[in-house]
Amino acid sequence: MSELTQSPTWQALTDHFEQIKPLHMRDMFDKDPNRFEKFSVRSSGILLDYSKNRITSETMTLLTDLARSCQVEEIRDRMFAGAHINSTEDRAVFHVALRNRSERPMMVDGKDVMPDVRRVLNKMRRFSEDVRKGHWRGITGRHIKTVVNIGIGGSDLGVIMALQSMRSYQRDDLSPRFISNVDSSHLMETLRDLDPETTLFIVASKTFSTQETMLNATSARSWLVKRLGREAVRKHFVAVSTNKKRVHDFGIDTDYMFPFWDWVGGRYSTWSAIGLAIALVIGMDKFEEMLEGGYAMDEHFRTTPLENNMPVIMALLGVWYSNFFGWSTHAVLPYDQYLTRFPQFLQQMDMESNGKRIDLQGRPVDYTTGPIIFGHAGTNAQHSFFQLLHQGSWNVSMDFIGVANNHHPLREHQTILLSNFLAQTKALMRGKTEAEVRKELSAKGMPPAKIDMLAPHRTFPGNKPTNSLVLPLVTPFTIGQLIALYEHKVFVQGVIWNINSFDQWGVELGKELARDLTPKLTGEVPIMGEDSSTEGLLNYMKRLKKEFI
Ligand code: F6P
């Protein structure tokens, strides 16, 4: 057994779980009218109501003890102090420096990184203002109308999510597009109706070596050169990367390279120059408001006692369901159309960070780690997978994200949206007992035999836990808060599980094998030494491919 599962706090939680298991939240709410007051916290306008969880005050005390015994506070402080907590890559984890809005120096390896951070922010401001004001133009003198971000994973998902969330801040004459998949359909469909004269490409890649991004960038460059000539590249391509040499070798003027640093992990990089598309499309002031939101959450996380610390509470509840109830899945359900991409963004942030089975000392863990994250915007999700959440045989913990106000003045829509948000969390908590079903059906005059037949199907077990996060409005500031909230939640869980949340070696094997298999598909090398499935599939695909060409 690992130190974690042997620890007295873990053991206490294991015993406590046996007491909590039979309790129903419906009864807990009936007995205690102060549950909401007891189990809700606020931070700069965001509310977390976690009262609809299968917890008592004792549960939270024990979970907080667990966090303390796992040194969450100490390791948090080490992260903010620029320590190399990404041990397998020997790097600091310092995305918090990117949104440090105070005068406090942020030190890594004895150097304050803030002057560099501010220099890049200023460069982003100058460039984005030039483009937005029409001072930077395409090679033929026309204004830029479309910004195409070419990147994948952390160099794509956060930017799409943020821009979709802040679409109401977008001008009509400057819009974003994204190319990430190496499937040529993505590139071709994105470029299909674009005018090269008014298009600006951002090649966004931390390493500038990711196969998909480099091929997409090369094909996009050919598309441009074919239409406007080689000279056009300098007016239509900029780069965001940590690798100056590769940017130069690709043919992009390094004066128009926006740098960041190895202490920014890919999935934590939306705050860096990777967010250039955000600055271009909604303006640098809005981008900086997003940084302010991230900073506000950082300050909350850094200074609030664990008992009232929003990311810590969310992390601990995740541990409670994952490790003690044994649930493997967590759903994130934003009730705001602008946040539709948020669950997908979180999938990378959470699953690439905490999808690990080896602890920091190199041993396999004997407990479960990061959950499977999925989700979609309500109310649409209610009409797709909510049936399973209410009555399925799997248990899923859930975050509902509600937004009190809308950017559009159709009040009736907002009222219906919010009432659905409230109805779902209430239904999931209370359920509907068989006695209630029978009473309801007989009040409608249904014959007893039919009631007997229908009652079990129409019964809802309830007792399904949900967190309710409520934002005043989707703004750059609240988006910043929300992203940082989940980043810190993931961080705290990684600390408790004693894993490195900041590497991603698991993605490497597939990349390596794809490189080896490419020449076998093109016929440059013979198909030898493969397992029979891979060999069979290779041969079959090669045959089909030939037929199609
Ligand atoms: O998916 C693996 C990964 O390394 C991610 O962590 C990263 O966000 C993505 O690839 C893209 O990497 P890069 O920005 O270097 O192109």
XYZ file of C-alpha atoms and ligand atoms in Angstrom:
565
model
C 0.000 0.000 0.000
C 1.172 3.510 -0.776
C 1.909 6.135 1.840
C -1.202 7.980 0.694
C -3.666 5.124 1.172
C -1.953 4.122 4.425
C -2.019 7.619 5.861
C -4.245 8.232 8.906
C -6.254 10.910 7.049
C -6.976 8.524 4.141
C -7.937 5.788 6.576
C -10.206 8.196 8.446
C -11.910 9.094 5.166
C -12.306 5.399 4.293
C -14.109 4.833 7.622
C -16.125 8.007 7.248
C -17.242 6.957 3.773
C -19.100 3.987 5.303
C -21.170 6.430 7.389
C -21.907 8.742 4.450
C -22.691 6.046 1.878
C -26.275 5.332 3.013
C -27.241 8.988 3.527
C -29.468 10.737 1.005
C -28.936 14.425 0.239
C -32.700 14.939 0.260
C -32.704 14.096 3.984
C -29.615 16.177 4.639
C -31.350 19.234 3.135
C -34.592 18.518 4.997
C -32.709 18.341 8.295
C -30.426 21.330 7.810
C -31.863 24.549 6.335
C -28.402 26.160 6.501
C -26.699 23.770 4.121
C -26.313 26.389 1.409
C -24.724 28.885 3.815
C -22.473 26.200 5.219
C -21.311 24.802 1.912
C -20.863 27.752 -0.424
C -17.956 30.113 -1.077
C -17.452 33.237 -3.154
C -14.456 34.723 -4.922
C -14.518 38.070 -6.792
C -18.107 37.642 -7.979
C -18.083 33.863 -8.600
C -20.120 31.644 -6.308
C -19.485 27.959 -5.701
C -22.433 26.195 -4.089
C -21.235 22.732 -3.128
C -24.095 21.927 -0.771
C -25.575 19.399 -3.222
C -22.757 16.957 -2.496
C -22.744 13.809 -0.423
C -20.894 15.448 2.421
C -21.254 16.603 6.000
C -19.117 19.134 7.863
C -17.035 16.211 9.073
C -16.384 15.108 5.475
C -15.015 18.534 4.623
C -12.867 18.607 7.760
C -11.386 15.211 6.922
C -10.825 16.137 3.285
C -9.115 19.372 4.304
C -6.950 17.370 6.702
C -5.992 15.194 3.751
C -4.987 18.254 1.733
C -2.866 19.537 4.627
C -1.219 16.170 5.184
C -0.361 16.024 1.462
C 1.290 19.455 1.787
C -0.982 21.207 -0.663
C -0.147 24.604 0.858
C 3.610 24.031 0.799
C 3.647 22.748 -2.785
C 1.312 25.567 -3.912
C 3.777 28.042 -2.403
C 6.656 26.308 -4.158
C 4.824 26.643 -7.479
C 4.321 30.382 -6.882
C 8.011 30.632 -5.907
C 9.131 29.210 -9.268
C 10.484 25.890 -7.934
C 11.062 23.123 -10.481
C 7.987 21.145 -9.452
C 7.746 19.581 -12.938
C 10.344 17.034 -11.868
C 10.488 14.784 -14.945
C 11.223 17.759 -17.181
C 13.145 19.660 -14.489
C 11.108 22.821 -15.048
C 9.227 25.399 -13.075
C 5.442 25.520 -13.472
C 4.977 29.209 -13.721
C 1.977 30.155 -15.855
C 0.894 32.195 -12.812
C 3.691 34.667 -13.689
C 1.969 35.381 -17.015
C -1.004 36.866 -15.198
C 0.787 38.410 -12.241
C -0.725 41.903 -12.177
C 1.120 43.001 -9.053
C 4.554 44.550 -8.727
C 5.766 41.345 -7.036
C 8.796 39.835 -8.769
C 8.300 36.259 -10.001
C 11.586 34.420 -9.678
C 12.730 31.365 -11.613
C 16.302 30.139 -11.225
C 17.282 33.385 -9.522
C 15.824 35.623 -12.262
C 12.709 37.798 -12.157
C 10.724 36.804 -15.269
C 8.324 39.764 -15.072
C 10.346 42.134 -17.313
C 10.270 39.499 -20.087
C 6.574 38.811 -19.507
C 5.763 42.531 -19.750
C 7.961 42.972 -22.827
C 6.014 40.263 -24.683
C 2.679 41.690 -23.534
C 3.746 45.074 -24.913
C 4.801 43.480 -28.184
C 1.423 41.738 -28.417
C -0.299 45.063 -27.710
C 1.638 46.929 -30.408
C 1.056 44.264 -33.023
C -2.610 43.633 -32.241
C -3.352 47.369 -32.247
C -1.532 47.796 -35.547
C -3.611 45.049 -37.125
C -6.887 46.199 -35.586
C -6.331 49.827 -36.620
C -5.318 48.817 -40.115
C -1.692 50.005 -39.799
C -0.518 46.456 -40.442
C -1.881 45.362 -43.774
C -1.511 42.469 -46.132
C 1.016 42.518 -49.001
C -1.502 44.161 -51.355
C -2.325 46.902 -48.849
C -5.683 45.512 -47.720
C -6.799 45.321 -44.073
C -6.629 41.995 -42.253
C -10.095 40.497 -41.835
C -9.361 36.934 -40.747
C -6.868 35.578 -38.239
C -6.133 31.867 -38.707
C -4.531 30.166 -35.707
C -2.593 27.051 -36.718
C -1.828 24.965 -33.627
C -2.992 21.901 -31.750
C -3.659 20.842 -28.153
C -2.614 23.605 -25.784
C -1.773 25.831 -28.754
C -5.356 25.615 -29.973
C -8.002 24.530 -27.454
C -7.687 27.393 -24.967
C -7.654 30.012 -27.710
C -10.751 28.587 -29.416
C -12.538 28.238 -26.105
C -11.674 31.783 -25.011
C -12.622 33.320 -28.335
C -15.870 31.427 -28.523
C -16.660 32.485 -24.950
C -15.939 36.123 -25.751
C -17.553 36.219 -29.153
C -19.803 39.086 -28.140
C -16.681 41.264 -27.859
C -15.678 40.502 -31.438
C -15.839 43.077 -34.238
C -17.745 42.119 -37.386
C -14.782 42.900 -39.637
C -12.149 40.723 -37.893
C -12.843 37.094 -37.118
C -10.845 34.029 -36.065
C -10.483 30.614 -37.629
C -8.573 27.584 -36.463
C -6.653 24.790 -38.136
C -5.510 21.985 -35.860
C -6.240 18.546 -37.323
C -3.672 17.182 -39.749
C -6.626 15.890 -41.773
C -6.445 18.079 -44.878
C -10.214 18.599 -44.714
C -9.680 20.881 -41.753
C -7.196 23.033 -43.649
C -9.078 23.047 -46.930
C -12.493 23.755 -45.430
C -11.032 26.558 -43.315
C -9.295 28.197 -46.265
C -12.029 27.514 -48.807
C -13.732 30.914 -48.745
C -10.829 32.963 -47.423
C -9.244 35.823 -49.275
C -5.450 35.444 -48.919
C -5.024 39.222 -49.210
C -6.921 39.772 -45.948
C -5.774 36.684 -44.028
C -3.149 36.578 -41.283
C -1.800 33.208 -40.133
C -0.459 32.641 -36.624
C 1.646 29.512 -36.371
C 1.285 28.678 -32.679
C 3.542 25.939 -31.380
C 5.614 25.852 -28.229
C 8.148 23.475 -29.767
C 7.618 24.443 -33.417
C 8.078 20.780 -34.211
C 4.612 19.264 -33.720
C 3.988 17.222 -36.861
C 0.378 18.297 -37.385
C 1.055 22.004 -36.893
C 4.160 22.076 -39.039
C 2.465 20.290 -41.923
C -0.605 22.519 -41.678
C 1.630 25.604 -41.559
C 3.599 24.416 -44.593
C 0.423 23.741 -46.589
C -1.091 27.079 -45.563
C 2.119 28.823 -46.639
C 1.961 27.081 -50.059
C -1.682 28.169 -50.402
C -0.646 31.760 -49.747
C 2.499 31.725 -51.899
C 0.596 30.234 -54.828
C -1.853 33.133 -54.714
C 0.291 36.094 -53.605
C 3.921 35.050 -54.120
C 6.786 34.270 -51.731
C 7.153 37.894 -50.566
C 3.697 37.741 -49.008
C 4.808 35.382 -46.233
C 6.336 38.185 -44.155
C 3.052 40.126 -44.150
C 0.741 37.175 -43.639
C 2.586 34.831 -41.246
C 3.605 35.399 -37.639
C 4.672 32.839 -35.054
C 4.255 32.112 -31.364
C 6.878 29.767 -29.984
C 9.710 29.123 -27.571
C 11.962 28.048 -30.465
C 13.434 31.004 -32.379
C 15.668 28.920 -34.639
C 12.872 26.764 -35.949
C 10.673 29.829 -36.542
C 13.472 31.398 -38.558
C 14.092 28.171 -40.501
C 10.410 28.006 -41.368
C 10.752 31.417 -43.006
C 8.918 33.634 -40.531
C 10.556 36.950 -39.644
C 11.639 36.504 -36.003
C 10.745 40.170 -35.380
C 7.219 38.840 -35.649
C 7.784 35.895 -33.410
C 6.058 36.230 -30.035
C 8.056 34.226 -27.518
C 7.191 32.372 -24.357
C 9.175 30.119 -22.091
C 9.689 26.486 -21.153
C 8.102 27.100 -17.746
C 4.730 27.513 -19.465
C 3.133 24.133 -20.089
C 1.264 23.772 -23.397
C -2.150 23.292 -21.775
C -1.501 26.277 -19.479
C -0.345 28.593 -22.245
C -3.497 30.511 -23.254
C -2.239 33.284 -20.963
C 1.018 33.583 -22.897
C 1.621 34.833 -26.440
C -0.306 31.708 -27.492
C -3.282 33.977 -26.791
C -2.197 36.347 -29.589
C -5.305 35.469 -31.623
C -7.424 36.567 -28.648
C -5.628 39.906 -28.471
C -6.040 40.385 -32.224
C -9.710 39.487 -32.374
C -11.088 41.136 -29.227
C -8.273 43.549 -28.429
C -5.372 43.598 -26.001
C -7.387 45.382 -23.293
C -9.799 42.444 -23.200
C -6.920 39.955 -23.212
C -5.466 41.765 -20.198
C -8.869 41.686 -18.476
C -8.709 37.909 -18.852
C -5.277 37.989 -17.186
C -6.812 40.082 -14.376
C -9.436 37.386 -13.842
C -6.754 34.713 -13.695
C -4.783 36.822 -11.244
C -7.832 37.332 -9.003
C -8.267 33.559 -8.798
C -4.524 33.083 -8.181
C -4.719 35.464 -5.233
C -7.751 33.639 -3.885
C -5.962 30.289 -4.249
C -2.702 31.583 -2.796
C -4.090 33.345 0.242
C -7.434 31.801 1.266
C -7.455 29.142 3.988
C -8.061 25.688 2.523
C -11.529 25.485 4.140
C -12.813 28.381 1.990
C -10.548 27.942 -1.003
C -12.646 27.359 -4.123
C -10.201 25.307 -6.232
C -9.182 23.309 -3.155
C -12.802 22.483 -2.300
C -13.532 21.405 -5.883
C -10.371 19.286 -5.942
C -11.213 17.604 -2.645
C -14.747 16.786 -3.757
C -13.273 15.227 -6.897
C -10.971 13.094 -4.744
C -13.937 12.132 -2.548
C -15.922 10.734 -5.482
C -13.018 9.292 -7.392
C -11.124 7.577 -4.586
C -13.784 6.806 -1.985
C -16.979 6.331 -3.998
C -14.949 4.823 -6.861
C -16.500 6.956 -9.612
C -14.368 7.473 -12.681
C -16.240 10.169 -14.572
C -16.806 13.860 -14.049
C -19.118 15.993 -16.206
C -18.792 19.734 -16.757
C -22.044 21.337 -17.863
C -22.010 25.039 -18.710
C -25.413 26.680 -19.030
C -24.244 29.311 -21.458
C -23.859 28.847 -25.187
C -20.647 30.889 -25.201
C -19.049 28.249 -22.947
C -19.804 25.309 -25.252
C -16.099 24.638 -25.826
C -15.194 24.801 -22.148
C -15.589 21.038 -21.407
C -13.387 20.159 -24.368
C -10.716 22.589 -23.213
C -10.884 21.048 -19.735
C -10.436 17.574 -21.162
C -6.889 18.421 -22.149
C -6.185 20.480 -19.038
C -7.355 17.759 -16.673
C -6.761 14.488 -18.506
C -3.340 15.375 -19.933
C -2.329 16.676 -16.501
C -3.659 13.999 -14.179
C -4.001 11.008 -16.493
C -0.981 9.422 -14.763
C -0.407 6.103 -13.031
C 3.129 6.575 -11.718
C 3.800 8.669 -8.638
C 6.564 11.222 -8.172
C 8.858 8.544 -6.790
C 8.369 6.409 -9.912
C 6.040 3.813 -8.378
C 2.679 2.669 -9.749
C -0.152 4.198 -7.726
C -2.644 1.987 -5.858
C -5.486 4.496 -6.124
C -7.294 6.097 -9.014
C -6.084 9.453 -10.352
C -7.571 11.936 -12.840
C -11.139 11.184 -13.933
C -12.616 11.011 -17.404
C -13.932 14.479 -18.167
C -16.788 15.090 -20.514
C -19.547 17.605 -20.926
C -21.530 19.908 -23.125
C -23.653 23.005 -22.842
C -27.078 22.863 -21.269
C -29.853 22.834 -22.218
C -28.752 20.807 -25.276
C -26.989 18.199 -23.141
C -30.273 17.577 -21.297
C -31.591 16.145 -24.538
C -28.591 13.935 -25.229
C -26.776 12.299 -22.289
C -28.636 13.553 -19.189
C -30.797 10.412 -19.132
C -27.717 8.459 -18.020
C -26.906 11.052 -15.365
C -30.376 10.731 -13.849
C -31.120 7.034 -14.170
C -28.099 5.223 -15.614
C -26.133 2.516 -13.845
C -22.942 4.650 -13.735
C -22.383 7.415 -11.256
C -20.981 10.719 -12.447
C -20.002 13.739 -10.369
C -20.887 17.033 -12.019
C -20.101 20.744 -12.206
C -22.941 22.933 -13.414
C -21.790 26.368 -14.544
C -24.593 28.926 -14.540
C -24.362 32.502 -15.748
C -26.814 34.988 -14.268
C -26.828 37.478 -17.139
C -26.667 37.287 -20.891
C -25.127 39.638 -23.428
C -28.383 39.642 -25.357
C -31.576 41.331 -24.234
C -33.980 38.384 -24.708
C -34.847 37.990 -21.035
C -37.280 35.137 -21.478
C -34.515 32.932 -22.923
C -32.282 33.654 -19.947
C -35.045 32.912 -17.465
C -35.822 29.563 -19.091
C -32.108 28.728 -19.295
C -31.557 29.433 -15.600
C -34.690 27.613 -14.512
C -33.423 24.540 -16.367
C -30.068 24.870 -14.617
C -31.807 24.992 -11.234
C -34.270 22.231 -12.103
C -31.548 19.817 -13.145
C -29.396 20.200 -10.046
C -32.517 19.929 -7.884
C -33.775 16.822 -9.708
C -30.354 15.187 -9.519
C -30.184 15.858 -5.802
C -33.743 14.970 -4.767
C -34.745 12.391 -7.363
C -38.307 11.120 -7.187
C -39.294 8.262 -4.918
C -41.507 5.422 -6.029
C -44.153 6.543 -3.515
C -44.166 10.005 -5.102
C -44.483 8.498 -8.552
C -47.391 6.294 -7.509
C -49.184 9.195 -5.845
C -48.727 11.392 -8.896
C -49.931 8.764 -11.346
C -52.951 7.778 -9.305
C -53.886 11.474 -8.974
C -54.001 11.472 -12.776
C -56.448 8.553 -12.641
C -54.105 5.909 -14.014
C -55.257 2.313 -13.434
C -53.289 0.492 -10.646
C -51.886 -2.197 -12.989
C -50.407 0.429 -15.256
C -48.991 2.286 -12.237
C -47.303 -0.971 -11.107
C -45.791 -1.344 -14.545
C -44.586 2.266 -14.893
C -43.548 3.154 -11.342
C -40.029 1.650 -11.371
C -39.260 3.296 -14.726
C -40.442 6.682 -13.538
C -38.544 6.586 -10.238
C -35.365 8.661 -9.946
C -32.807 7.619 -7.332
C -31.465 11.181 -6.864
C -28.501 11.645 -4.513
C -26.417 12.606 -7.567
C -23.848 15.209 -6.534
C -23.430 18.519 -8.316
C -21.373 21.652 -7.782
C -23.054 24.846 -8.924
C -20.732 27.589 -10.086
C -22.484 30.878 -10.767
C -20.887 33.697 -12.756
C -22.430 37.154 -13.120
C -21.770 37.298 -16.888
C -19.357 35.738 -19.365
C -16.655 38.404 -19.636
C -12.887 38.268 -20.197
C -12.482 38.645 -16.421
C -14.825 35.778 -15.503
C -13.332 33.542 -18.210
C -9.914 34.217 -16.686
C -11.253 33.307 -13.249
C -12.860 30.139 -14.527
C -9.763 28.868 -16.350
C -7.511 29.572 -13.351
C -10.040 27.951 -11.002
C -9.856 24.667 -12.897
C -6.078 24.901 -13.342
C -5.672 25.115 -9.579
C -8.222 22.362 -8.977
C -6.180 20.074 -11.248
C -2.987 21.160 -9.480
C -4.356 20.339 -6.014
C -5.552 16.918 -7.139
C -2.131 16.184 -8.652
C -0.505 17.093 -5.323
C -2.844 14.814 -3.380
C -2.277 11.953 -5.805
C 1.483 12.595 -5.658
C 1.816 12.661 -9.450
C 3.439 15.082 -11.877
C 0.553 17.039 -13.440
C 2.908 18.882 -15.770
C 4.436 16.326 -18.109
C 2.689 14.269 -20.814
C 4.928 11.378 -21.758
C 1.871 9.288 -22.609
C 1.337 11.307 -25.759
C 4.827 10.513 -27.036
C 4.533 6.822 -27.953
C 1.773 7.434 -30.510
C 3.806 10.291 -32.026
C 6.893 8.083 -32.384
C 4.984 5.195 -33.926
C 3.211 7.522 -36.382
C 6.635 8.732 -37.542
C 7.755 5.111 -38.077
C 4.579 4.089 -39.881
C 4.494 7.022 -42.319
C 7.121 5.551 -44.732
C 5.361 2.172 -44.592
C 2.129 3.808 -45.778
C 3.841 5.666 -48.596
C 5.713 2.552 -49.680
C 9.160 4.020 -49.036
C 10.011 1.088 -46.785
C 8.583 -2.441 -46.812
C 5.971 -3.490 -44.285
C 7.945 -5.749 -41.988
C 8.077 -6.440 -38.288
C 4.526 -5.294 -37.564
C 1.918 -7.233 -35.604
C -0.626 -8.915 -37.876
C -3.361 -6.357 -37.177
C -1.187 -3.337 -37.998
C 0.207 -5.141 -41.051
C -3.255 -6.168 -42.240
C -4.604 -2.647 -41.785
C -1.592 -1.100 -43.522
C -2.005 -3.362 -46.542
C -5.746 -2.793 -46.694
C -5.376 0.985 -46.478
C -2.625 1.001 -49.093
C -4.851 -0.926 -51.482
C -7.800 1.410 -50.903
C -5.578 4.458 -51.131
C -4.262 3.376 -54.534
C -7.778 2.787 -55.777
C -8.816 6.278 -54.698
C -5.859 8.082 -56.270
O -0.552 16.723 -27.082
C 0.779 16.806 -26.649
C 1.282 18.211 -26.674
O 2.613 18.192 -26.329
C 0.474 19.153 -25.781
O 0.851 19.114 -24.466
C 0.703 20.454 -26.443
O -0.221 21.393 -25.999
C 0.540 20.061 -27.887
O 1.170 18.791 -27.969
C 1.092 21.039 -28.893
O 2.470 21.250 -28.745
P 3.198 22.459 -29.444
O 2.633 23.728 -28.908
O 4.654 22.296 -29.115
O 2.964 22.364 -30.930
